[in-house]
mmCIF file of C-alpha atoms in Angstrom:
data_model
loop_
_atom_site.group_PDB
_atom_site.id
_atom_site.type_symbol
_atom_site.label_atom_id
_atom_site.label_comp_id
_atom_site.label_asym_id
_atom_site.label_seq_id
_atom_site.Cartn_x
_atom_site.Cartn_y
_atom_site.Cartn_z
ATOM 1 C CA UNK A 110 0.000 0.000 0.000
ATOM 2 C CA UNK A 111 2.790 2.501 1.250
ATOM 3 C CA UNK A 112 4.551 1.729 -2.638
ATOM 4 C CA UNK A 113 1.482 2.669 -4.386
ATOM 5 C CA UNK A 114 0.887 5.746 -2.374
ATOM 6 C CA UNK A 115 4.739 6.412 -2.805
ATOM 7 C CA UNK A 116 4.731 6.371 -6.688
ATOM 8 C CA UNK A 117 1.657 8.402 -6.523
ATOM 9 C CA UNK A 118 3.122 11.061 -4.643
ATOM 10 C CA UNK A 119 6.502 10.403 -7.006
ATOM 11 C CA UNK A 120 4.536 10.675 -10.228
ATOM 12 C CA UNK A 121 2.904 14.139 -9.296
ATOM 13 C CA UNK A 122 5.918 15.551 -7.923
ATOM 14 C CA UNK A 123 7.435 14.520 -11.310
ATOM 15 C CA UNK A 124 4.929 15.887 -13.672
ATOM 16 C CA UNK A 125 4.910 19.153 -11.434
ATOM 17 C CA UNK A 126 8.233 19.927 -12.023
ATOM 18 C CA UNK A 127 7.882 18.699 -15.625
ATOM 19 C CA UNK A 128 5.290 21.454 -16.315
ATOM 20 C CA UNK A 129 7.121 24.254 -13.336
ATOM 21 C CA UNK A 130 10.322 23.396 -15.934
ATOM 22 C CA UNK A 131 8.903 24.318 -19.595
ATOM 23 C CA UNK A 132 6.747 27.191 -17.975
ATOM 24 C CA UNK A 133 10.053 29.012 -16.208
ATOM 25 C CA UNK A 134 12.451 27.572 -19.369
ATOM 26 C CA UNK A 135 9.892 29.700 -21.716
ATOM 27 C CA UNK A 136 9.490 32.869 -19.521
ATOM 28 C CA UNK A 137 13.029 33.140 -19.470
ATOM 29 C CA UNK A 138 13.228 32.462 -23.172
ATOM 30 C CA UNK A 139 10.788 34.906 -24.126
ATOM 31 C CA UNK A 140 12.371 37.238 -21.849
ATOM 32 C CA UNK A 141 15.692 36.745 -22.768
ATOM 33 C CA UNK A 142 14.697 37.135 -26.417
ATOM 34 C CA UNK A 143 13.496 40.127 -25.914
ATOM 35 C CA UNK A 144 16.744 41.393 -24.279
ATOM 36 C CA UNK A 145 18.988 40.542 -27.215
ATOM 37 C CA UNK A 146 16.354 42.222 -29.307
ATOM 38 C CA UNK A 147 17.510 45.406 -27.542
ATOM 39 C CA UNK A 148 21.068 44.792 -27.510
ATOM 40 C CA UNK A 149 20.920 44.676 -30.731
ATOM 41 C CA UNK A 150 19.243 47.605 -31.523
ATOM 42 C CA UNK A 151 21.177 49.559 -29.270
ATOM 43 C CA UNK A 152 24.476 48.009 -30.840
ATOM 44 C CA UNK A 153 23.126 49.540 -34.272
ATOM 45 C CA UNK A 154 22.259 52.646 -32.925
ATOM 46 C CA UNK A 155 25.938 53.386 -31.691
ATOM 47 C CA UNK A 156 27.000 51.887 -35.188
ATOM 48 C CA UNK A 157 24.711 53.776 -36.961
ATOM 49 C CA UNK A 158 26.441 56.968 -35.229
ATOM 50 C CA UNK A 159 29.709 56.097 -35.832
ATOM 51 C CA UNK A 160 28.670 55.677 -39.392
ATOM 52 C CA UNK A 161 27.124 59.144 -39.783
ATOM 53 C CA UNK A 162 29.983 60.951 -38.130
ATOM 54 C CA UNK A 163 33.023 58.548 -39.652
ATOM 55 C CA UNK A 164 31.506 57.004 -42.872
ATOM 56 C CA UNK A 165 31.834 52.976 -43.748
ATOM 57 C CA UNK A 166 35.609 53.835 -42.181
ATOM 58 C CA UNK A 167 33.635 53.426 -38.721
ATOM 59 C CA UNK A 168 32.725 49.900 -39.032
ATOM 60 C CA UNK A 169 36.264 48.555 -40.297
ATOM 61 C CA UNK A 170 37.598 49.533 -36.715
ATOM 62 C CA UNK A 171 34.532 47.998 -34.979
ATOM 63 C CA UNK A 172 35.885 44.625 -32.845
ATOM 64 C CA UNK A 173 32.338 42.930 -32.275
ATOM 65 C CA UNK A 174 31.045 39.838 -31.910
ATOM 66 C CA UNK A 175 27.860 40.109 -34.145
ATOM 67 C CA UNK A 176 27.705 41.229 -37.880
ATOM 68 C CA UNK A 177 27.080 43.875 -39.076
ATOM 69 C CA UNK A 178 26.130 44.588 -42.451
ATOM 70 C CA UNK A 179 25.787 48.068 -44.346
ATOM 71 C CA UNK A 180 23.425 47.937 -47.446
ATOM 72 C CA UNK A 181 23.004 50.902 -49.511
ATOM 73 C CA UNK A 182 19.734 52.085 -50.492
ATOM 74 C CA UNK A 183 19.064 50.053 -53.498
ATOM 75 C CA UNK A 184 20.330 46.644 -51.879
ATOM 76 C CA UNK A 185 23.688 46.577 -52.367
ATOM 77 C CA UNK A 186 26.146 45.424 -50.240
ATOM 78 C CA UNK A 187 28.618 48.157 -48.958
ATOM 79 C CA UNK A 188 30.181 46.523 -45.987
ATOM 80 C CA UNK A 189 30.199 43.040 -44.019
ATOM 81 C CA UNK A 190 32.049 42.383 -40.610
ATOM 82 C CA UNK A 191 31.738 38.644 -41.508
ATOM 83 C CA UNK A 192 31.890 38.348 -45.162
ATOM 84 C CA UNK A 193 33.125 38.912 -48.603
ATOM 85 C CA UNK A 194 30.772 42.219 -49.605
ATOM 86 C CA UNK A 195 31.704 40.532 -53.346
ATOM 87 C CA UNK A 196 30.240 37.116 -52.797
ATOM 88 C CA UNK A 197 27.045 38.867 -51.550
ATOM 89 C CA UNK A 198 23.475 39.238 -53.274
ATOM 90 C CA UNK A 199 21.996 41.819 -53.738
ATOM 91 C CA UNK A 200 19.665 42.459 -50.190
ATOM 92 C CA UNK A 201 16.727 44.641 -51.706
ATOM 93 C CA UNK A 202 14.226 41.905 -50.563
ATOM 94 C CA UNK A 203 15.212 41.019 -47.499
ATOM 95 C CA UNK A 204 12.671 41.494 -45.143
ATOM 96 C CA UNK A 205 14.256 43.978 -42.552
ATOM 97 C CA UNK A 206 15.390 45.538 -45.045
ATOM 98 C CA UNK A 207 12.331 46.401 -47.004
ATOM 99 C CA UNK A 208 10.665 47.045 -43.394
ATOM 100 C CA UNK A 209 13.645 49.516 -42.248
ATOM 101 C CA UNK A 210 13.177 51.534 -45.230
ATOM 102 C CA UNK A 211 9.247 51.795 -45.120
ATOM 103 C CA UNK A 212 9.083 52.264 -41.147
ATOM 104 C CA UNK A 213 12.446 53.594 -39.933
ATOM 105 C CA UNK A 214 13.880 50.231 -38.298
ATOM 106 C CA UNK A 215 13.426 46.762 -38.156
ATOM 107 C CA UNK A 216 13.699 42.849 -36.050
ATOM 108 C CA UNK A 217 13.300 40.485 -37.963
ATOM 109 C CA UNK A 218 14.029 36.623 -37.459
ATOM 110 C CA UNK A 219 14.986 33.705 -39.739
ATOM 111 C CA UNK A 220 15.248 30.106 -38.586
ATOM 112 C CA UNK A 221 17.668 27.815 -39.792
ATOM 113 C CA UNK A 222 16.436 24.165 -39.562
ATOM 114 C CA UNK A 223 19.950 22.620 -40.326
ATOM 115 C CA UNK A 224 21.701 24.439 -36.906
ATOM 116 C CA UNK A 225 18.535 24.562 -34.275
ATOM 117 C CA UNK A 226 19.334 28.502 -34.868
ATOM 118 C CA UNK A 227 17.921 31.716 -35.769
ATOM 119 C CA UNK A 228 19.216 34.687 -36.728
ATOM 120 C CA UNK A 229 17.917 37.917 -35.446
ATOM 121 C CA UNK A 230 18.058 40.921 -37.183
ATOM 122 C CA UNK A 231 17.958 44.129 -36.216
ATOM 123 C CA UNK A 232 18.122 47.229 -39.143
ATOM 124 C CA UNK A 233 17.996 50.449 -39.338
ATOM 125 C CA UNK A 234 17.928 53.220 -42.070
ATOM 126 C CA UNK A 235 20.244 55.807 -42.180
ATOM 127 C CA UNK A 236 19.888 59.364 -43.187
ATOM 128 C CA UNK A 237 21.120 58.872 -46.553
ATOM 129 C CA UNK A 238 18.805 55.852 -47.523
ATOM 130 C CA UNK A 239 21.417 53.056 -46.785
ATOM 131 C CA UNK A 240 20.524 50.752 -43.573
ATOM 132 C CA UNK A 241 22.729 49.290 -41.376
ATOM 133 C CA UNK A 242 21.889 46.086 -40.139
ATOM 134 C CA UNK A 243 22.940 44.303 -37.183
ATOM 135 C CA UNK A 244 22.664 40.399 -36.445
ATOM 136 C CA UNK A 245 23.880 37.202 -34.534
ATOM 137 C CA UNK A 246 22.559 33.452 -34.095
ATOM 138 C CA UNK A 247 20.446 32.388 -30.806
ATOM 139 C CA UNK A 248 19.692 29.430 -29.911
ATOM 140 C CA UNK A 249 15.836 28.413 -31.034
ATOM 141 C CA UNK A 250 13.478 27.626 -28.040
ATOM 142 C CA UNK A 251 13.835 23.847 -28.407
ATOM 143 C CA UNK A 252 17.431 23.389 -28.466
ATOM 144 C CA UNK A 253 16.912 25.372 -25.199
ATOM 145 C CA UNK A 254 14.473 23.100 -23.480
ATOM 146 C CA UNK A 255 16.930 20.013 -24.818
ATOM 147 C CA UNK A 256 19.766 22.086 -22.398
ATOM 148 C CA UNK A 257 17.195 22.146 -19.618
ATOM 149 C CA UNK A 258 16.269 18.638 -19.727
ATOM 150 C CA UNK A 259 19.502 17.211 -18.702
ATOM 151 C CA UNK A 260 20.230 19.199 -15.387
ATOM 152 C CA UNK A 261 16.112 18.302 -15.260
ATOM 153 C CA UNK A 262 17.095 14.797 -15.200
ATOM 154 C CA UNK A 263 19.444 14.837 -13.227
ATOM 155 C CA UNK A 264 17.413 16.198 -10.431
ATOM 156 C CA UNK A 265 14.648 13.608 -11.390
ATOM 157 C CA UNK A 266 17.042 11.156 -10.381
ATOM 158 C CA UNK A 267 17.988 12.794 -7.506
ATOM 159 C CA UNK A 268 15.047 12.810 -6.011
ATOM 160 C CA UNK A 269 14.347 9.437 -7.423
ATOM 161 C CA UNK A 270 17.242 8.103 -5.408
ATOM 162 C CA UNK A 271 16.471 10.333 -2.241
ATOM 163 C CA UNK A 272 13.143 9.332 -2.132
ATOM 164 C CA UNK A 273 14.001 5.243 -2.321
#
């Protein structure tokens, strides 16, 4: 009787902090999301003034982490932190970049199946038409709940072997 009761109590516990796990893992997610969303944009607004008082000369000297890209106003490529400008389409239909030029600035996100990433994007227009765009790769939600799951199971079993 005192087994049954015992992996009653043990199965609750366990889907309790199951469901207390994905609701905290996508708080934080969203919340943390939202955070690099302003980075971001904050890292493109001291670009972007750098830019207007230095020219493209600016960005060569930046040392950052994410790229940053500066398109012109018809699409073209100027500069890339990350690439070669003269391997690179043309970025007139790229979605921040068609929003940036309509509304002023832009986030935009693009998942990549093949790494578990996205890319965000943050872009904004200049006062000469061009936009500068700023990015980097976050981990997607469920690559994030796979990293939660193991120190989850690991307390699972924890309490699996405390409670025996």
């Amino acid at each position: 009787m005192s087994n049954k009761i015992f992996r009653g109590i043990f199965l609750v516990a366990l889907a309790v902090m199951i469901v207390c796990s994905a609701a905290v893992t996508a708080l934080l997610y969203d919340y943390y999301s939202q955070v690099f969303k302003d980075h971001l944009k904050t890292e493109a607004d001291f670009a972007s003034a750098g830019v207007l008082i230095s020219g493209e000369s600016y960005l060569q000297g930046l040392a950052v982490e994410d790229r940053i890209t500066l398109i012109s106003k018809d699409g073209d490529v100027i500069f890339d932190n990350k690439a070669d400008v003269k391997a690179m389409e043309n970025h007139a239909k790229r979605e921040e970049f068609i929003t940036a030029q309509e509304e002023g600035s832009a986030v935009c996100e693009r998942y990549s199946d093949t790494l578990s990433e996205k890319t965000v994007y943050f872009a904004k227009m200049l006062s000469d038409g061009s936009v500068l765009r700023v990015s980097a790769n976050v981990n997607s939600i469920w690559s994030t709940v796979v990293m939660v799951m193991f120190p989850l199971a690991f307390v699972i079993l924890l309490t699996l072997i405390a409670s025996a």
